[in-house]
mmCIF file of C-alpha atoms in Angstrom:
data_model
loop_
_atom_site.group_PDB
_atom_site.id
_atom_site.type_symbol
_atom_site.label_atom_id
_atom_site.label_comp_id
_atom_site.label_asym_id
_atom_site.label_seq_id
_atom_site.Cartn_x
_atom_site.Cartn_y
_atom_site.Cartn_z
ATOM 1 C CA MET A 1050 0.000 0.000 0.000
ATOM 2 C CA THR A 1051 1.440 3.407 -0.966
ATOM 3 C CA ILE A 1052 0.424 6.999 -0.401
ATOM 4 C CA ILE A 1053 -0.217 8.783 -3.717
ATOM 5 C CA PRO A 1054 1.675 12.087 -3.974
ATOM 6 C CA LYS A 1055 0.078 14.836 -6.038
ATOM 7 C CA VAL A 1056 1.593 18.212 -6.819
ATOM 8 C CA VAL A 1057 1.038 20.659 -9.684
ATOM 9 C CA ARG A 1058 3.766 23.279 -10.023
ATOM 10 C CA GLY A 1059 5.360 25.697 -12.413
ATOM 11 C CA GLY A 1060 4.827 25.050 -16.122
ATOM 12 C CA ARG A 1061 2.297 22.345 -15.365
ATOM 13 C CA ARG A 1062 -0.059 24.989 -13.955
ATOM 14 C CA ALA A 1063 -1.146 26.161 -17.435
ATOM 15 C CA ALA A 1064 -1.847 22.566 -18.469
ATOM 16 C CA ALA A 1065 -3.824 21.982 -15.269
ATOM 17 C CA GLU A 1066 -5.843 25.158 -15.842
ATOM 18 C CA ALA A 1067 -6.582 24.113 -19.435
ATOM 19 C CA ALA A 1068 -7.664 20.668 -18.208
ATOM 20 C CA SER A 1069 -10.002 22.268 -15.654
ATOM 21 C CA ALA A 1070 -11.501 24.539 -18.323
ATOM 22 C CA ALA A 1071 -12.030 21.544 -20.635
ATOM 23 C CA ALA A 1072 -13.650 19.535 -17.824
ATOM 24 C CA LEU A 1073 -16.044 22.394 -17.040
ATOM 25 C CA ARG A 1074 -16.985 22.826 -20.701
ATOM 26 C CA GLY A 1075 -17.349 19.054 -21.069
ATOM 27 C CA ALA A 1076 -19.838 19.052 -18.197
ATOM 28 C CA GLY A 1077 -21.779 21.830 -19.923
ATOM 29 C CA LEU A 1078 -20.906 24.365 -17.232
ATOM 30 C CA ARG A 1079 -20.231 28.025 -17.838
ATOM 31 C CA LEU A 1080 -16.540 28.818 -17.507
ATOM 32 C CA THR A 1081 -16.168 31.502 -14.834
ATOM 33 C CA GLY A 1082 -12.957 32.586 -13.134
ATOM 34 C CA PRO A 1083 -14.014 31.510 -9.640
ATOM 35 C CA ARG A 1084 -15.390 28.159 -10.858
ATOM 36 C CA ARG A 1085 -12.205 27.304 -12.762
ATOM 37 C CA LEU A 1086 -10.031 28.366 -9.819
ATOM 38 C CA VAL A 1087 -12.049 26.307 -7.324
ATOM 39 C CA LEU A 1088 -11.626 23.251 -9.560
ATOM 40 C CA ASP A 1089 -7.919 24.037 -10.100
ATOM 41 C CA VAL A 1090 -7.319 24.294 -6.347
ATOM 42 C CA VAL A 1091 -9.073 21.018 -5.521
ATOM 43 C CA ARG A 1092 -7.329 19.162 -8.356
ATOM 44 C CA ALA A 1093 -3.887 20.599 -7.518
ATOM 45 C CA THR A 1094 -3.710 19.266 -3.968
ATOM 46 C CA ASP A 1095 -3.948 15.937 -2.245
ATOM 47 C CA ALA A 1096 -4.623 17.651 1.103
ATOM 48 C CA HIS A 1097 -8.409 17.154 0.816
ATOM 49 C CA PRO A 1098 -9.127 20.775 1.771
ATOM 50 C CA THR A 1099 -12.242 22.151 3.433
ATOM 51 C CA ALA A 1100 -14.335 24.812 1.679
ATOM 52 C CA GLU A 1101 -12.727 27.422 3.926
ATOM 53 C CA ALA A 1102 -9.213 26.326 2.939
ATOM 54 C CA ILE A 1103 -10.211 26.323 -0.743
ATOM 55 C CA HIS A 1104 -11.606 29.840 -0.277
ATOM 56 C CA GLN A 1105 -8.282 31.041 1.156
ATOM 57 C CA MET A 1106 -6.341 29.502 -1.753
ATOM 58 C CA VAL A 1107 -8.702 30.946 -4.392
ATOM 59 C CA ARG A 1108 -8.449 34.396 -2.753
ATOM 60 C CA ARG A 1109 -4.721 34.453 -3.506
ATOM 61 C CA ARG A 1110 -5.668 34.851 -7.189
ATOM 62 C CA LEU A 1111 -9.149 36.408 -6.822
ATOM 63 C CA PRO A 1112 -9.057 38.471 -3.610
ATOM 64 C CA ARG A 1113 -12.729 39.507 -3.787
ATOM 65 C CA VAL A 1114 -14.253 36.027 -4.171
ATOM 66 C CA SER A 1115 -16.724 35.215 -1.391
ATOM 67 C CA LEU A 1116 -16.957 32.060 0.683
ATOM 68 C CA GLY A 1117 -20.536 31.675 -0.582
ATOM 69 C CA THR A 1118 -19.288 31.623 -4.184
ATOM 70 C CA VAL A 1119 -16.806 28.896 -3.278
ATOM 71 C CA TYR A 1120 -19.524 26.825 -1.558
ATOM 72 C CA ARG A 1121 -21.926 27.206 -4.524
ATOM 73 C CA ASN A 1122 -19.234 26.162 -6.979
ATOM 74 C CA LEU A 1123 -18.174 23.197 -4.845
ATOM 75 C CA ARG A 1124 -21.788 21.967 -4.686
ATOM 76 C CA LEU A 1125 -22.053 22.292 -8.471
ATOM 77 C CA LEU A 1126 -18.714 20.539 -9.096
ATOM 78 C CA VAL A 1127 -19.721 17.675 -6.788
ATOM 79 C CA ALA A 1128 -23.133 17.374 -8.483
ATOM 80 C CA GLU A 1129 -21.443 17.218 -11.907
ATOM 81 C CA GLY A 1130 -18.963 14.569 -10.724
ATOM 82 C CA LEU A 1131 -15.887 16.764 -11.212
ATOM 83 C CA VAL A 1132 -14.997 16.725 -7.499
ATOM 84 C CA LYS A 1133 -15.744 14.285 -4.673
ATOM 85 C CA GLU A 1134 -17.019 15.389 -1.282
ATOM 86 C CA LEU A 1135 -15.624 13.372 1.610
ATOM 87 C CA PRO A 1136 -18.051 12.936 4.495
ATOM 88 C CA GLY A 1137 -17.014 13.641 8.044
ATOM 89 C CA PRO A 1138 -17.437 16.196 10.797
ATOM 90 C CA GLN A 1139 -16.256 18.850 8.321
ATOM 91 C CA ALA A 1140 -16.713 18.253 4.576
ATOM 92 C CA ARG A 1141 -13.505 17.955 2.617
ATOM 93 C CA PHE A 1142 -13.059 17.811 -1.133
ATOM 94 C CA ASP A 1143 -11.036 15.548 -3.413
ATOM 95 C CA GLY A 1144 -10.146 16.211 -7.042
ATOM 96 C CA ASN A 1145 -8.777 12.700 -7.537
ATOM 97 C CA LEU A 1146 -11.614 10.905 -9.333
ATOM 98 C CA ARG A 1147 -9.744 7.617 -9.754
ATOM 99 C CA GLU A 1148 -10.898 4.823 -7.508
ATOM 100 C CA HIS A 1149 -8.811 5.098 -4.366
ATOM 101 C CA HIS A 1150 -9.142 4.984 -0.614
ATOM 102 C CA HIS A 1151 -8.105 7.245 2.244
ATOM 103 C CA PHE A 1152 -6.011 7.175 5.399
ATOM 104 C CA THR A 1153 -7.077 9.600 8.153
ATOM 105 C CA CYS A 1154 -4.742 10.502 10.997
ATOM 106 C CA LEU A 1155 -6.663 10.298 14.264
ATOM 107 C CA ALA A 1156 -4.394 12.882 15.918
ATOM 108 C CA CYS A 1157 -4.165 15.715 13.353
ATOM 109 C CA GLY A 1158 -7.002 14.853 10.953
ATOM 110 C CA ARG A 1159 -4.781 14.744 7.853
ATOM 111 C CA ILE A 1160 -6.323 12.712 5.015
ATOM 112 C CA ALA A 1161 -4.025 10.975 2.527
ATOM 113 C CA ASP A 1162 -4.880 9.121 -0.670
ATOM 114 C CA VAL A 1163 -4.033 5.420 -0.538
ATOM 115 C CA ASP A 1164 -3.380 3.278 -3.572
ATOM 116 C CA GLY A 1165 -2.637 -0.393 -3.342
ATOM 117 C CA PRO A 1166 -4.086 -3.878 -3.293
ATOM 118 C CA LEU A 1167 -7.658 -2.728 -2.651
ATOM 119 C CA THR A 1168 -7.875 -0.875 -5.944
ATOM 120 C CA GLU A 1169 -8.784 -2.396 -9.306
ATOM 121 C CA PRO A 1170 -9.138 -5.335 -9.934
ATOM 122 C CA HIS A 1171 -9.348 -6.438 -6.270
ATOM 123 C CA SER A 1172 -11.951 -3.820 -5.518
ATOM 124 C CA ARG A 1173 -14.181 -5.090 -8.335
ATOM 125 C CA ALA A 1174 -13.980 -8.610 -6.898
ATOM 126 C CA LEU A 1175 -14.906 -7.344 -3.423
ATOM 127 C CA VAL A 1176 -17.865 -5.347 -4.767
ATOM 128 C CA SER A 1177 -19.004 -8.376 -6.748
ATOM 129 C CA ARG A 1178 -18.785 -10.581 -3.664
ATOM 130 C CA VAL A 1179 -20.752 -8.091 -1.543
ATOM 131 C CA ALA A 1180 -23.396 -7.744 -4.253
ATOM 132 C CA SER A 1181 -23.863 -11.466 -4.776
ATOM 133 C CA SER A 1182 -23.834 -12.332 -1.061
ATOM 134 C CA GLY A 1183 -26.955 -10.309 -0.315
ATOM 135 C CA GLY A 1184 -28.534 -9.677 -3.679
ATOM 136 C CA PHE A 1185 -27.397 -6.048 -3.444
ATOM 137 C CA SER A 1186 -26.911 -3.587 -6.271
ATOM 138 C CA VAL A 1187 -23.707 -1.768 -5.291
ATOM 139 C CA THR A 1188 -23.523 1.748 -6.730
ATOM 140 C CA HIS A 1189 -20.262 2.761 -5.047
ATOM 141 C CA HIS A 1190 -18.177 2.005 -2.002
ATOM 142 C CA ARG A 1191 -15.712 3.601 0.365
ATOM 143 C CA ILE A 1192 -12.918 2.031 2.372
ATOM 144 C CA ASP A 1193 -11.181 4.205 4.954
ATOM 145 C CA PHE A 1194 -8.093 3.527 7.046
ATOM 146 C CA TYR A 1195 -7.462 5.223 10.400
ATOM 147 C CA GLY A 1196 -4.339 5.518 12.500
ATOM 148 C CA HIS A 1197 -1.519 7.962 13.148
ATOM 149 C CA CYS A 1198 0.601 9.633 10.483
ATOM 150 C CA ALA A 1199 4.396 9.612 10.667
ATOM 151 C CA ALA A 1200 4.554 13.285 11.707
ATOM 152 C CA CYS A 1201 2.203 12.742 14.664
ATOM 153 C CA ARG A 1202 4.025 9.583 15.721
ATOM 154 C CA ARG A 1203 7.328 11.520 15.687
ATOM 155 C CA LYS A 1204 5.724 14.201 17.866
ATOM 156 C CA GLY A 1205 4.493 11.541 20.287
ATOM 157 C CA ARG A 1206 0.860 12.148 19.381
ATOM 158 C CA GLY A 1207 0.238 8.538 18.383
ATOM 159 C CA GLY A 1208 -1.702 7.716 21.522
ATOM 160 C CA ALA A 1209 -4.266 10.528 21.726
ATOM 161 C CA ALA A 1210 -6.835 9.405 19.212
ATOM 162 C CA ARG A 1211 -9.985 11.110 18.082
ATOM 163 C CA ARG A 1212 -12.847 8.807 17.261
ATOM 164 C CA PRO A 1213 -13.207 8.074 13.546
ATOM 165 C CA PRO A 1214 -16.335 9.359 11.817
ATOM 166 C CA PRO A 1215 -19.240 6.903 11.563
#
């Protein structure tokens, strides 16, 4: 199992912005500056930011954008399948649309993407087994891992655990 790094820097920024614009047009959405920037921000990080964090990052380029505009655009992007919303005590957003799972640190709350043996094709086999065992029609699934990240363990915070979300 490996943590998936994700960074968009320098010359790749223009390509990422063009990809966001194409995704918005492909979904039939109007291309606005705030909408493209919200999508750019979510796609450019693997930190799974909150709406408030996304707002702060978007404001670096569009200082007058409101938090309400960010929330409206996030709802639209989630509804169109361009961004995933991660449930929990505070909603977080993920621009990685590939099938993957998450690790959440119980001490600091950091969420990291996890790739490994539970992804395709193993995941398909698990979904098939769940579906056939109960006659279910599985539309999607989520597998989450909880524990303590390396930084928190180094700081000695590996013992004070918050309860994982339901």
